[in-house]
Amino acid sequence: MMLLESVSAMDFIGTKFADFLTYTGFANVEWANVIMIAVGAFFIWLAIAKDFEPLLLIPIGLGIILGNIPFKDAGLEIGLYEDHSVLNIFYQGVRQGWYPPLVFLGIGAMTDFSALIANPKLMLIGAAAQFGIFGAYMVALALGFEPNQAAGIAIIGGADGPTAIFLASKLCPNLMGAIAVCAYSYMALVPVIQPSIMKLLTTKEQRKIKMKPSRQVSQTEKMLFPIVGLLITTFIVPSGLPLLGMLFFGNLLKESTKTTRLAKTAGSALNDIIVMLLGLTVGCSTQASEFLTWNTVFIFIIGACAFVVATASGVMFVHFMNLFLPKGQKINPLIGNAGVSAVPMAARISHQEGLKADSRNYLLMHAMGPNVAGVIGSAVAAGVMLGFLS
Amino acid sequence: MKKLLSIVSLLVASTAVFAQGARDLKLNEVYVYSPVCSDSSQNASYVDEYGQPASWIEIENTSYSTHNIRNCFLTINPAVLDESLSAPEREKLMSEIPAGDPRTSLSAKQRITFFADGNVNRGTLHLNFNLPVGEPFTVYLFDGNAVDLLDSIRVEALPAGSSYARIDGTEWEVVAEDKVTPNAPNQILKNKKIQEFKEKDPYGIAMTLMCMGVVFLCLILLFVFFHIFGWAMNRASMLARVRAIRAVHNQASKVVEMAKQGTTETKGIDMETYTAVIGLALHEYFGGTHDLESGVLTIQQAHTTWADKSHELRVLPPHHQAVELKK
């Protein structure tokens, strides 16, 4: 009797254990998952060992690993794409486009537009760099994407992760994971992509051009900028309201001098929380089954083209502007790359390349002008495309 | 005062929001049921909760936000247009949409159909009037105050089985029997914009030109504004500095004048006061208020033997050696 009972107990344990094994990652793993986990680990390595934008790549890298842990689809409400799962709740911020405007709020609260206000002609460089977006749009159309998908992919050229997520969530939600990862990956790779293009398009003498220090900007001008900026841009492009509204709101919090506490929260704690959730969920959204497709490959190729065109058009536009500027007021073409809105990475690249050409040439503050103009420019471009295609 | 202002602005804002919301409610389709003609019609199969076919009026929330249609009024009685009538008098001439039913809350682009069967006791979706068969009439949709007309449409005598529907948002037309769509969109919606771009701009050139144009326009406007504003600010600050310098100059010259007078006649004022005033003026002149400066730093070189280049030479040039020998 005892023997029979122990045999049935062993059977029970064996059955349950075998059942448990079917739930493990080892039982459900596919090669695609392994590849994606390796990609996630590579991102984390890049962030830690190479210091490539760790604030972005660590959450995204871990998110990629998290999203590719294989499990049995048994309605446990654990996966990113399963309704009511915790990850799914976090993912709604990406899916519904809540995170990007909140990130813009933080950017606005952290950004000092003084360089732009002091030398407003630098705004035009920020506009010119948006050619990257539309160059990519043409390439995407040529590769057979629909106009709405092409627009979602092309916005990668703005080098602005939140804007890319915002537009993709509205125009082509099915491609959003690939677009977001591509945008953030290339943003992290700005130090790798941009310098060679900048060197290729400039001579040694041009790289040594020293720019006059900017004038002092009054507090009145700083306070007026977000209000005027908001009115001008959103009256022309109301579809950019969520991004531009939050950007200028954040900046007004900072510059009003009366809401320092709010600006501090928006620029630090709130922004950090959103960046963490955004990075993690964007990474998670790259589940192998959704991500490892030819579309993703095309998106990465188009993204690379977009970054190259954006950088080149910024630099070339500075050359064009220099044709009309008097001798003492020429602009160093190295700040042209900063027209893309990867703030402040692109401006930092301008500065570093400037120092390489002349160890006493400090371009950071000059490059911040087109850099923040690029943020406005890419948000406007996204708004225009949303208006045309939604 | 501040509180009053904020209350007033809040009230104004809330009124605007309400008005905007109510105006988004539009009459969308009207169907007249005739027992004689329509029993064989396929549209007679659209029935109320009691399985009875009836005439109906469809209302659409044309906006992208949720609006509740409760307490709005529907009528076909033209007497409500008489402006001399008070709100309670108008209400008696209309059928009120009851509150307390979640179906009256219309989300974005949602529609609701009311049965015009003259029997409000049948529920929220029933009106207290019938639609006349074979005669023209006008349907009026009034806001909750029974005064503001939100929408109205004149319906001519309709062929049996057909309805009168709003197509493309504005145009109304008689819809054939097989295209009557209670509680559904009046036409199949496609994203025309994407199709148009696909057909007319296959290479993306038009999109590039238009979008870049808008991006440049926005940033050029910002550039122009801040260029002019920056210039004005510079000018204003320079004028302020000039004014300050002039004031100090005037003050200093007056004080000097007073001091000169003080040496001869102090008129009872202590000389120390004059000295203090002169001291303050000079302090402001040299320290507190700056004059206009070029912003260029220059160092006036003064030649001393300490800075003599010859001290840095290990071998003196021939000309120098000759001078040394002569010495």
XYZ file of C-alpha atoms in Angstrom:
717
model
C 0.000 0.000 0.000
C 2.802 2.332 1.081
C 4.745 1.327 -2.017
C 1.769 2.100 -4.243
C 1.292 5.456 -2.613
C 4.965 6.347 -2.982
C 4.891 5.287 -6.670
C 1.859 7.474 -7.386
C 3.487 10.363 -5.480
C 6.620 9.954 -7.574
C 4.444 9.893 -10.700
C 2.748 13.062 -9.567
C 6.064 14.793 -8.883
C 7.482 13.550 -12.177
C 4.456 14.775 -14.142
C 4.427 18.143 -12.461
C 8.177 18.565 -12.847
C 7.942 17.632 -16.524
C 5.107 20.140 -16.833
C 7.238 22.753 -15.068
C 10.079 22.089 -17.488
C 7.806 22.982 -20.389
C 7.460 26.439 -18.854
C 11.201 27.119 -18.605
C 13.110 29.261 -21.027
C 15.290 26.275 -22.015
C 12.265 24.363 -23.299
C 10.963 27.304 -25.315
C 14.161 28.883 -26.587
C 14.700 29.526 -30.288
C 17.780 30.683 -32.134
C 16.166 34.049 -32.711
C 15.893 34.588 -28.947
C 19.576 33.747 -28.501
C 20.546 36.221 -31.228
C 18.485 38.979 -29.645
C 19.888 38.255 -26.179
C 23.378 38.534 -27.689
C 22.367 41.890 -29.233
C 21.135 43.072 -25.823
C 24.394 41.980 -24.182
C 26.338 43.798 -26.926
C 24.419 47.017 -26.194
C 25.219 46.709 -22.492
C 28.890 46.071 -23.322
C 28.956 49.152 -25.567
C 27.446 51.237 -22.776
C 29.736 50.025 -20.003
C 33.022 49.283 -21.767
C 32.896 51.926 -24.497
C 30.818 54.523 -22.646
C 28.400 54.870 -25.595
C 25.384 56.648 -24.093
C 24.981 54.341 -21.081
C 21.808 56.129 -19.989
C 20.119 54.878 -23.149
C 21.886 51.669 -24.002
C 21.777 49.997 -20.578
C 17.958 50.167 -20.250
C 17.516 49.244 -23.929
C 20.076 46.441 -23.748
C 18.530 44.915 -20.655
C 15.087 45.442 -22.172
C 16.136 43.445 -25.240
C 17.272 40.588 -23.002
C 14.107 40.834 -20.907
C 11.868 40.838 -23.953
C 13.572 37.780 -25.391
C 13.506 35.493 -22.398
C 11.507 32.614 -23.874
C 8.456 31.375 -22.020
C 5.413 29.228 -22.651
C 2.435 31.240 -23.802
C 0.089 30.083 -21.052
C -1.806 33.272 -20.324
C 0.331 34.144 -17.326
C 0.146 37.856 -18.219
C 3.895 38.326 -18.139
C 4.868 39.223 -21.706
C 5.104 42.733 -23.080
C 2.413 42.118 -25.659
C 0.009 40.374 -23.243
C -2.871 42.530 -22.010
C -2.753 43.518 -18.330
C 0.835 42.359 -17.780
C 3.053 44.771 -15.862
C 5.325 45.205 -18.863
C 2.298 45.806 -21.055
C 1.153 48.573 -18.725
C 4.593 50.198 -18.949
C 4.542 49.671 -22.708
C 1.356 51.703 -23.076
C 3.497 54.794 -22.507
C 5.311 53.976 -25.730
C 2.320 52.576 -27.570
C 0.018 55.502 -26.809
C 2.822 58.045 -27.099
C 2.825 59.353 -23.474
C 6.529 59.004 -22.822
C 7.904 61.146 -25.669
C 6.143 64.374 -24.587
C 7.275 63.740 -20.999
C 10.858 63.298 -22.188
C 10.475 66.560 -24.096
C 9.314 68.213 -20.885
C 12.561 67.105 -19.266
C 14.632 68.225 -22.258
C 12.967 71.633 -22.140
C 13.632 71.936 -18.414
C 17.305 71.077 -18.904
C 18.061 72.998 -22.084
C 19.578 76.432 -22.118
C 18.545 78.133 -25.344
C 20.912 81.072 -24.735
C 23.327 80.017 -27.474
C 20.465 79.994 -29.946
C 18.977 83.286 -28.791
C 22.380 84.984 -28.842
C 23.061 83.855 -32.393
C 19.659 83.136 -33.973
C 21.047 82.453 -37.445
C 22.244 79.100 -36.085
C 18.574 78.046 -36.128
C 18.843 77.639 -39.880
C 21.478 74.922 -39.453
C 19.019 73.031 -37.264
C 16.476 73.308 -40.063
C 18.923 72.207 -42.779
C 19.911 69.060 -40.905
C 16.323 67.852 -41.210
C 17.117 66.975 -44.826
C 18.251 63.690 -43.314
C 14.657 62.868 -42.499
C 13.416 63.481 -45.987
C 16.371 61.811 -47.666
C 15.460 58.738 -45.643
C 11.797 59.173 -46.605
C 12.717 58.951 -50.274
C 14.909 55.888 -49.715
C 12.141 54.190 -47.708
C 9.611 54.856 -50.488
C 12.052 53.448 -53.028
C 12.365 50.297 -50.915
C 8.617 49.802 -51.136
C 7.356 51.101 -47.797
C 3.970 52.831 -47.664
C 4.131 56.642 -47.223
C 3.060 56.432 -43.555
C 5.645 53.737 -42.827
C 8.306 55.651 -44.743
C 7.596 58.747 -42.661
C 7.828 56.760 -39.424
C 11.163 55.306 -40.492
C 12.517 58.556 -41.907
C 12.141 60.425 -38.639
C 15.121 58.399 -37.398
C 17.137 60.963 -39.381
C 16.139 63.588 -36.851
C 18.288 61.691 -34.327
C 15.561 62.160 -31.796
C 14.362 59.012 -30.053
C 11.216 60.417 -28.420
C 10.086 62.071 -31.660
C 10.695 58.839 -33.574
C 8.615 56.866 -31.065
C 5.862 59.472 -31.067
C 5.521 59.550 -34.845
C 5.875 55.786 -35.283
C 3.182 55.149 -32.653
C 0.794 57.317 -34.669
C 1.686 56.362 -38.238
C 3.003 52.787 -38.165
C 2.657 51.139 -34.744
C 3.720 47.765 -36.150
C 7.202 49.086 -36.957
C 7.640 51.075 -33.761
C 9.940 48.625 -31.949
C 12.422 48.492 -34.797
C 12.249 52.256 -35.371
C 12.802 53.060 -31.688
C 15.746 50.700 -31.275
C 17.254 51.933 -34.527
C 16.870 55.588 -33.529
C 18.407 55.088 -30.108
C 21.186 52.849 -31.445
C 22.258 55.409 -33.996
C 22.001 58.186 -31.411
C 24.415 56.244 -29.241
C 26.649 55.751 -32.263
C 26.798 59.461 -33.103
C 30.471 59.597 -31.967
C 31.247 56.832 -34.454
C 29.180 57.992 -37.428
C 29.577 61.754 -37.498
C 33.311 62.612 -37.198
C 34.368 60.912 -40.436
C 31.623 62.684 -42.412
C 32.563 66.011 -40.838
C 36.223 65.540 -41.736
C 35.355 64.470 -45.241
C 33.348 67.624 -45.890
C 35.729 70.187 -44.351
C 39.289 71.351 -44.920
C 41.855 71.837 -42.146
C 41.561 75.620 -42.413
C 37.773 75.490 -42.192
C 37.972 73.338 -39.070
C 40.175 75.977 -37.441
C 37.704 78.830 -37.894
C 37.238 80.546 -34.569
C 33.827 81.958 -33.829
C 33.243 85.097 -31.810
C 31.920 84.538 -28.299
C 28.157 84.969 -28.145
C 26.620 88.024 -26.559
C 25.082 87.927 -23.099
C 21.396 86.994 -23.277
C 19.003 88.735 -20.901
C 16.575 86.831 -18.714
C 13.675 88.542 -20.513
C 14.797 87.009 -23.804
C 15.172 83.602 -22.191
C 11.661 83.806 -20.751
C 10.206 85.035 -24.004
C 11.771 82.285 -26.109
C 9.520 79.392 -24.993
C 6.381 81.497 -25.338
C 7.210 82.907 -28.762
C 8.617 79.560 -29.882
C 5.441 77.776 -28.826
C 3.179 80.297 -30.527
C 5.074 80.357 -33.810
C 5.668 76.634 -34.181
C 2.309 75.350 -32.976
C 0.285 77.907 -34.915
C 2.017 76.660 -38.049
C 2.118 72.980 -37.071
C -0.593 72.195 -34.494
C 0.042 68.475 -35.010
C 3.378 68.943 -33.230
C 1.579 70.248 -30.147
C 2.305 67.369 -27.734
C 6.055 67.510 -28.346
C 6.569 71.225 -28.871
C 4.113 72.158 -26.129
C 5.923 70.066 -23.550
C 9.368 71.168 -24.737
C 8.564 74.837 -24.364
C 6.609 74.235 -21.164
C 9.660 72.612 -19.608
C 11.821 75.488 -20.763
C 9.422 78.073 -19.369
C 9.514 76.281 -16.010
C 13.280 76.682 -16.075
C 13.519 80.235 -17.334
C 10.615 81.776 -15.439
C 12.860 81.622 -12.324
C 9.684 81.191 -10.253
C 9.227 77.453 -10.716
C 12.731 76.215 -10.093
C 11.435 73.274 -8.067
C 9.197 72.081 -10.899
C 11.927 72.539 -13.480
C 14.320 70.570 -11.309
C 11.855 67.693 -10.972
C 11.009 67.708 -14.679
C 14.671 67.717 -15.640
C 15.896 65.160 -13.129
C 13.626 62.726 -11.278
C 10.707 62.685 -13.709
C 12.942 62.579 -16.747
C 15.032 59.767 -15.282
C 11.948 57.690 -14.509
C 10.568 58.148 -18.006
C 13.926 57.422 -19.641
C 14.218 54.202 -17.630
C 10.719 53.015 -18.531
C 11.052 54.150 -22.120
C 14.410 52.457 -22.637
C 13.322 49.253 -20.963
C 10.017 48.907 -22.792
C 11.503 49.882 -26.145
C 14.108 47.178 -25.602
C 11.410 44.695 -24.574
C 9.430 45.426 -27.702
C 12.163 43.816 -29.788
C 10.929 40.288 -29.240
C 12.624 38.124 -31.825
C 9.379 37.118 -33.504
C 8.471 40.760 -34.062
C 11.947 42.161 -34.577
C 14.009 39.748 -36.669
C 12.424 40.546 -40.021
C 13.615 42.027 -43.299
C 11.763 45.222 -42.414
C 14.082 45.697 -39.440
C 17.130 45.228 -41.655
C 15.788 47.823 -44.099
C 14.985 50.188 -41.241
C 18.555 49.988 -39.962
C 19.946 50.617 -43.456
C 17.621 53.585 -44.000
C 18.449 54.888 -40.511
C 22.167 54.854 -41.324
C 21.504 56.744 -44.588
C 19.375 59.244 -42.678
C 22.129 59.987 -40.172
C 24.723 60.406 -42.910
C 22.494 62.742 -44.935
C 21.501 64.748 -41.838
C 25.116 65.259 -40.773
C 26.266 66.079 -44.292
C 23.430 68.510 -44.945
C 24.145 70.369 -41.699
C 27.832 70.758 -42.547
C 27.137 71.696 -46.168
C 24.583 74.280 -45.106
C 27.218 75.987 -42.958
C 29.466 76.177 -46.041
C 26.527 77.722 -47.877
C 25.930 80.259 -45.101
C 29.616 81.150 -45.024
C 29.371 82.288 -48.642
C 27.236 85.200 -47.464
C 28.882 86.000 -44.142
C 31.616 88.636 -43.785
C 35.157 87.498 -43.031
C 35.184 87.884 -39.262
C 31.813 86.251 -38.794
C 32.270 82.942 -40.574
C 30.824 79.861 -38.905
C 32.968 76.823 -38.221
C 31.423 74.056 -40.375
C 32.147 71.558 -37.621
C 29.023 72.755 -35.827
C 26.881 71.738 -38.829
C 26.617 68.158 -37.589
C 24.942 69.428 -34.420
C 21.856 70.304 -36.457
C 20.586 66.814 -35.696
C 18.773 66.810 -32.411
C 20.879 64.345 -30.440
C 21.353 66.724 -27.511
C 24.066 67.221 -26.379
C 25.980 64.358 -28.016
C 26.162 65.989 -31.438
C 27.339 69.309 -29.939
C 29.983 67.441 -27.980
C 31.256 65.858 -31.210
C 31.573 69.327 -32.790
C 33.525 70.470 -29.763
C 35.861 67.489 -29.760
C 36.555 67.719 -33.477
C 37.165 71.444 -33.077
C 39.712 70.764 -30.350
C 41.433 68.202 -32.541
C 41.869 70.832 -35.256
C 42.938 73.572 -32.840
C 43.422 72.900 -29.149
C 42.187 76.417 -28.303
C 39.016 76.331 -30.376
C 36.052 75.765 -28.072
C 32.916 75.119 -30.123
C 30.596 73.594 -27.536
C 28.446 76.650 -26.851
C 28.273 77.542 -30.548
C 27.267 73.971 -31.407
C 24.530 73.959 -28.794
C 22.645 76.531 -30.924
C 22.003 74.290 -33.932
C 21.677 71.318 -31.610
C 18.657 72.696 -29.758
C 17.307 74.126 -33.019
C 17.486 70.557 -34.300
C 15.195 69.446 -31.474
C 12.633 72.029 -32.524
C 13.183 71.252 -36.211
C 12.677 67.508 -35.865
C 9.548 67.991 -33.728
C 8.163 70.367 -36.369
C 9.043 67.896 -39.141
C 7.282 65.109 -37.237
C 4.242 67.326 -36.757
C 4.106 68.194 -40.450
C 4.329 64.561 -41.530
C 1.698 63.590 -38.980
C -0.560 66.312 -40.365
C -0.036 65.147 -43.946
C -0.429 61.432 -43.397
C -2.625 60.703 -40.385
C -8.446 90.656 -7.368
C -6.120 87.894 -8.513
C -8.604 85.263 -7.298
C -11.457 87.008 -9.085
C -9.446 87.142 -12.296
C -8.578 83.470 -12.117
C -12.212 82.504 -11.430
C -13.390 84.605 -14.378
C -10.764 83.120 -16.694
C -11.669 79.591 -15.568
C -15.353 80.275 -16.231
C -14.596 81.686 -19.667
C -12.408 78.689 -20.494
C -15.025 76.180 -19.316
C -17.755 77.886 -21.356
C -15.571 77.688 -24.431
C -14.920 73.994 -23.864
C -18.632 73.259 -23.406
C -19.599 75.176 -26.502
C -16.948 73.448 -28.563
C -18.074 70.025 -27.320
C -21.769 70.533 -28.000
C -21.183 71.879 -31.500
C -19.432 68.650 -32.438
C -22.740 66.797 -32.154
C -24.318 66.591 -35.615
C -27.375 65.055 -37.167
C -26.044 62.245 -39.322
C -28.877 60.264 -40.904
C -32.666 60.300 -40.941
C -34.889 57.383 -41.916
C -38.663 57.474 -42.240
C -40.500 54.217 -41.672
C -43.778 53.678 -43.440
C -45.715 50.534 -42.461
C -47.393 50.453 -45.855
C -44.279 50.754 -48.010
C -41.460 49.560 -45.773
C -42.589 46.193 -44.463
C -41.040 44.492 -47.461
C -37.945 46.708 -47.265
C -34.730 45.324 -45.814
C -34.459 48.402 -43.594
C -37.596 47.388 -41.748
C -35.370 44.793 -40.098
C -33.653 47.538 -38.058
C -35.862 47.401 -34.987
C -35.960 48.862 -31.498
C -35.524 46.977 -28.199
C -39.104 45.658 -28.548
C -38.549 44.308 -32.033
C -40.608 47.064 -33.628
C -39.426 48.834 -36.783
C -39.669 52.614 -36.549
C -38.408 55.859 -38.061
C -35.079 56.934 -36.634
C -32.704 59.884 -36.345
C -28.965 59.260 -36.070
C -26.629 61.706 -34.304
C -22.848 61.587 -34.570
C -20.136 62.945 -32.309
C -17.901 64.331 -35.045
C -15.025 65.166 -32.713
C -12.153 63.042 -31.416
C -13.212 63.407 -27.777
C -16.092 61.989 -25.748
C -19.301 64.038 -25.407
C -22.513 63.231 -23.608
C -25.709 64.014 -25.461
C -27.905 63.777 -22.332
C -30.449 66.573 -21.834
C -30.118 67.734 -25.432
C -33.388 68.133 -27.336
C -34.699 66.775 -30.631
C -37.776 68.007 -32.435
C -39.377 68.497 -35.828
C -41.654 71.276 -34.610
C -40.629 74.564 -36.313
C -42.383 76.543 -33.570
C -39.251 76.198 -31.435
C -37.552 78.738 -33.712
C -39.792 81.470 -32.308
C -37.301 83.599 -30.406
C -39.989 85.053 -28.156
C -40.452 81.659 -26.478
C -38.828 81.113 -23.117
C -36.635 78.063 -22.501
C -39.342 76.137 -20.541
C -41.854 76.849 -23.315
C -39.419 75.494 -25.916
C -38.757 72.399 -23.839
C -42.450 71.519 -23.958
C -42.266 71.466 -27.768
C -39.282 69.111 -27.874
C -38.262 65.609 -26.888
C -35.540 65.587 -24.251
C -32.805 62.961 -24.290
C -32.821 61.541 -20.758
C -29.812 61.576 -18.425
C -28.533 58.545 -16.560
C -28.052 56.218 -19.524
C -24.414 55.410 -20.414
C -25.421 54.979 -24.061
C -25.808 58.746 -24.396
C -22.068 59.197 -23.809
C -20.576 59.233 -27.291
C -16.890 58.554 -27.711
C -14.909 59.895 -30.682
C -16.781 59.496 -33.990
C -19.480 57.389 -32.323
C -23.123 57.481 -33.405
C -26.425 56.986 -31.593
C -29.835 56.309 -33.138
C -33.125 57.516 -31.654
C -36.437 55.971 -32.658
C -39.059 58.566 -33.585
C -42.075 56.455 -32.579
C -43.855 58.909 -30.277
C -43.420 56.649 -27.277
C -40.878 57.918 -24.745
C -41.991 55.327 -22.223
C -40.081 52.725 -24.215
C -36.730 54.053 -23.038
C -33.901 56.487 -23.561
C -33.707 55.924 -27.293
C -37.336 56.793 -28.002
C -38.655 60.246 -28.918
C -42.040 61.804 -28.268
C -42.807 62.454 -31.937
C -43.166 60.566 -35.208
C -41.585 61.480 -38.517
C -44.220 62.338 -41.157
C -44.404 59.936 -44.104
C -44.338 61.436 -47.584
C -43.980 65.023 -46.359
C -41.006 67.301 -45.961
C -39.954 68.198 -42.433
C -36.986 69.649 -40.573
C -35.176 67.976 -37.693
C -33.734 70.286 -35.039
C -31.085 69.340 -32.465
C -30.928 71.759 -29.528
C -28.339 72.074 -26.771
C -29.222 71.347 -23.122
C -30.317 74.957 -22.534
C -33.099 74.491 -25.134
C -31.980 77.741 -26.764
C -28.829 77.017 -28.771
C -29.503 75.241 -32.023
C -26.686 72.734 -32.578
C -27.774 71.369 -35.926
C -30.796 71.117 -38.193
C -31.612 69.454 -41.498
C -34.550 69.733 -43.858
C -35.680 66.355 -45.149
C -37.763 66.191 -48.304
C -40.243 63.372 -48.884
C -38.078 60.256 -49.098
C -38.576 57.253 -51.404
C -39.618 54.116 -49.523
C -36.730 52.341 -47.805
C -34.177 55.088 -48.397
C -32.707 57.525 -45.891
C -31.257 61.026 -45.917
C -27.609 60.949 -44.824
C -24.637 63.243 -44.349
C -21.817 62.211 -46.692
C -18.244 63.553 -46.482
C -19.025 65.506 -43.346
C -21.078 68.267 -44.949
C -23.108 67.207 -47.973
C -26.475 65.511 -47.481
C -27.970 63.133 -49.995
C -30.720 60.584 -50.341
C -29.222 57.146 -49.770
C -30.548 54.102 -51.577
C -32.154 51.281 -49.650
C -29.089 49.025 -49.708
C -26.826 51.797 -48.346
C -28.849 52.867 -45.328
C -26.523 52.552 -42.325
C -28.132 52.889 -38.882
C -25.492 53.231 -36.133
C -22.664 52.959 -38.661
C -20.583 55.355 -40.794
C -22.381 56.615 -43.883
C -19.483 55.721 -46.149
C -16.455 53.460 -46.031
C -13.585 55.522 -44.729
C -10.114 55.146 -46.169
C -7.011 57.112 -45.382
C -7.207 59.201 -48.506
C -4.109 61.172 -47.568
C -1.817 58.146 -47.685
C -3.354 56.980 -50.968
C -2.910 60.434 -52.488
C 0.733 60.625 -51.463
C 1.303 57.120 -52.770
C -0.187 57.942 -56.154
C 0.917 61.528 -56.678
C 4.253 61.637 -54.873
C 5.868 58.219 -55.390
C 9.418 59.566 -54.924
C 8.722 61.761 -51.896
C 9.867 64.979 -53.570
C 6.671 66.909 -52.847
C 6.700 65.765 -49.227
C 10.342 66.832 -48.873
C 9.720 70.251 -50.359
C 6.601 70.898 -48.293
C 7.995 69.637 -44.986
C 11.363 71.330 -45.352
C 9.541 74.495 -46.315
C 7.503 74.384 -43.118
C 10.532 73.523 -40.947
C 12.506 76.409 -42.458
C 9.511 78.738 -42.155
C 9.141 78.023 -38.429
C 12.826 78.467 -37.689
C 13.201 81.502 -39.953
C 10.308 83.190 -38.139
C 11.987 82.431 -34.819
C 15.285 83.698 -36.244
C 13.707 86.948 -37.451
C 11.905 87.529 -34.166
C 14.926 86.945 -31.975
C 17.253 88.779 -34.346
C 15.096 91.894 -34.096
C 14.354 91.393 -30.432
C 18.037 90.805 -29.613
C 18.966 93.985 -31.477
C 16.287 95.915 -29.589
C 17.440 94.497 -26.264
C 21.055 95.411 -27.026
C 20.011 98.886 -27.991
C 17.885 99.281 -24.866
C 20.659 98.116 -22.547
C 23.172 100.422 -24.262
C 20.808 103.376 -23.890
C 20.280 102.496 -20.229
C 24.028 102.442 -19.675
C 24.492 105.758 -21.469
C 21.725 107.270 -19.348
C 23.357 105.946 -16.174
C 26.732 107.347 -17.157
C 25.210 110.715 -17.969
C 23.453 110.745 -14.611
C 26.712 110.022 -12.804
C 28.518 112.683 -14.840
C 25.855 115.222 -13.960
C 25.939 114.187 -10.339
C 29.726 114.444 -10.213
C 29.818 117.879 -11.839
C 27.131 119.155 -9.497
C 29.012 117.853 -6.489
C 32.237 119.430 -7.702
C 30.372 122.663 -8.131
C 28.947 122.360 -4.618
C 32.360 121.567 -3.227
C 33.805 124.638 -4.897
C 31.043 126.753 -3.393
C 31.565 125.030 -0.039
C 35.107 126.266 0.247
C 33.833 129.818 0.306
C 30.402 129.499 1.852
C 29.206 126.230 3.410
C 25.845 127.720 4.349
C 25.863 125.795 7.596
C 26.620 122.387 5.987
C 29.574 120.564 7.360
C 32.515 120.117 4.943
C 32.592 116.403 5.814
C 29.189 115.985 4.140
C 30.553 117.489 0.922
C 33.532 115.197 1.106
C 31.300 112.163 1.596
C 29.106 113.125 -1.380
C 32.147 113.666 -3.587
C 33.553 110.327 -2.423
C 30.295 108.509 -3.257
C 30.075 110.080 -6.698
C 33.641 109.166 -7.502
C 33.087 105.633 -6.231
C 30.074 105.209 -8.502
C 31.939 106.710 -11.404
C 34.957 104.450 -11.098
C 33.423 101.357 -9.586
C 29.663 101.003 -9.519
C 28.835 102.183 -13.010
C 31.030 101.375 -15.960
C 31.397 103.463 -19.042
C 31.152 101.986 -22.526
C 34.108 99.774 -23.231
C 35.254 98.122 -26.414
C 35.524 94.734 -24.751
C 39.098 94.394 -26.070
C 41.814 93.808 -23.500
C 45.128 95.553 -24.230
C 48.414 95.465 -22.392
C 50.567 98.562 -22.685
C 54.075 97.260 -23.027
C 56.700 99.069 -20.931
C 60.288 98.403 -21.910
C 62.647 97.502 -19.088
C 66.021 95.778 -19.127
C 64.345 92.821 -17.455
C 62.405 92.223 -20.646
C 65.425 92.779 -22.904
C 65.592 90.055 -25.576
C 69.391 90.096 -25.433
C 69.241 88.388 -22.048
C 67.672 85.373 -23.720
C 70.426 85.033 -26.368
C 73.292 82.641 -25.759
C 75.412 84.121 -28.574
C 75.242 87.834 -29.236
C 74.765 88.900 -32.904
C 77.852 90.517 -34.580
C 76.353 94.030 -34.437
C 75.855 93.656 -30.677
C 79.386 92.266 -30.204
C 80.873 95.357 -31.920
C 78.936 97.638 -29.570
C 80.173 95.614 -26.573
C 83.795 95.866 -27.770
C 83.534 99.632 -28.185
C 82.339 99.834 -24.606
